Amino acid sequence: AQKVTQAQTEISVVEKEDVTLDCVYETRDTTYYLFWYKQPPSGELVFLIRRNSFDEQNEISGRYSWNFQKSTSSFNFTITASQVVDSAVYFCALSERKLIFGQGTELSVKP
Amino acid sequence: DGGITQSPKYLFRKEGQNVTLSCEQNLNHDAMYWYRQDPGQGLRLIYYSQIVNDFQKGDIAEGYSVSREKKESFPLTVTSAQKNPTAFYLCASTPSRGLAGYTDTQYFGPGTRLTVL
């Protein structure tokens, strides 16, 4: 069965620190997609990245980077030089035939 | 501007009442979804629709109903049969339907926070 685990419920850092949010998934399929979403205090889910199971290349977008490792079924998200505006709940999600969300990691970046 | 709108932003309901949450999209997306989010938890799928006049139950459909009379609109009714309706409700859409839709990126509306008094 599909499952997504975000073991870190809450993380607190000071501005400019780097922070990594962990995501571990379970699936029996060879073809699947992984996503990260950001949920700021306003509540709307903001799409960050989509990655298919055949593309293990790491991705960097500004201060954001993602490390996909099929061998460990992980899709971790790193924010470099964190800022207060990064404070939000971050969700990792897995899609085979439907989208399954992890429980989210609440990131608090303090000035 | 294309996007998904949900209304109202906040909704208060008395026990025993049915309420309807609105979701509209102007993205010309085929598929639409309703999720429920409880504090400290991820999203759970209530219902989804891949085409007009057709919809399927998700993981927690009991106590909810939907309709899809127009491509742009997918309203959710929370009925009195829903035992614990207080939650944050999010609507989403994807461009494709069928198997392709499952791998599309889902785009979300701003959500409706429902509180039962």
Short mmCIF file of C-alpha atoms in Angstrom, two decimals, chain B residues 13-20 63 65 77-81:
data_model
loop_
_atom_site.label_atom_id
_atom_site.label_comp_id
_atom_site.label_asym_id
_atom_site.label_seq_id
_atom_site.Cartn_x
_atom_site.Cartn_y
_atom_site.Cartn_z
CA ARG B 13 -22.87 25.42 11.05
CA LYS B 14 -25.27 24.34 13.72
CA GLU B 15 -25.55 20.67 14.44
CA GLY B 16 -28.09 18.96 12.23
CA GLN B 17 -27.73 21.39 9.34
CA ASN B 18 -26.49 20.65 5.87
CA VAL B 19 -24.03 23.15 4.38
CA THR B 20 -22.60 23.50 0.90
CA GLY B 63 -21.55 12.13 5.37
CA SER B 65 -22.18 14.54 -1.16
CA THR B 77 -22.32 19.32 0.73
CA VAL B 78 -21.54 18.40 4.31
CA THR B 79 -24.63 16.64 5.57
CA SER B 80 -25.93 16.18 9.08
CA ALA B 81 -24.77 12.57 8.82
#
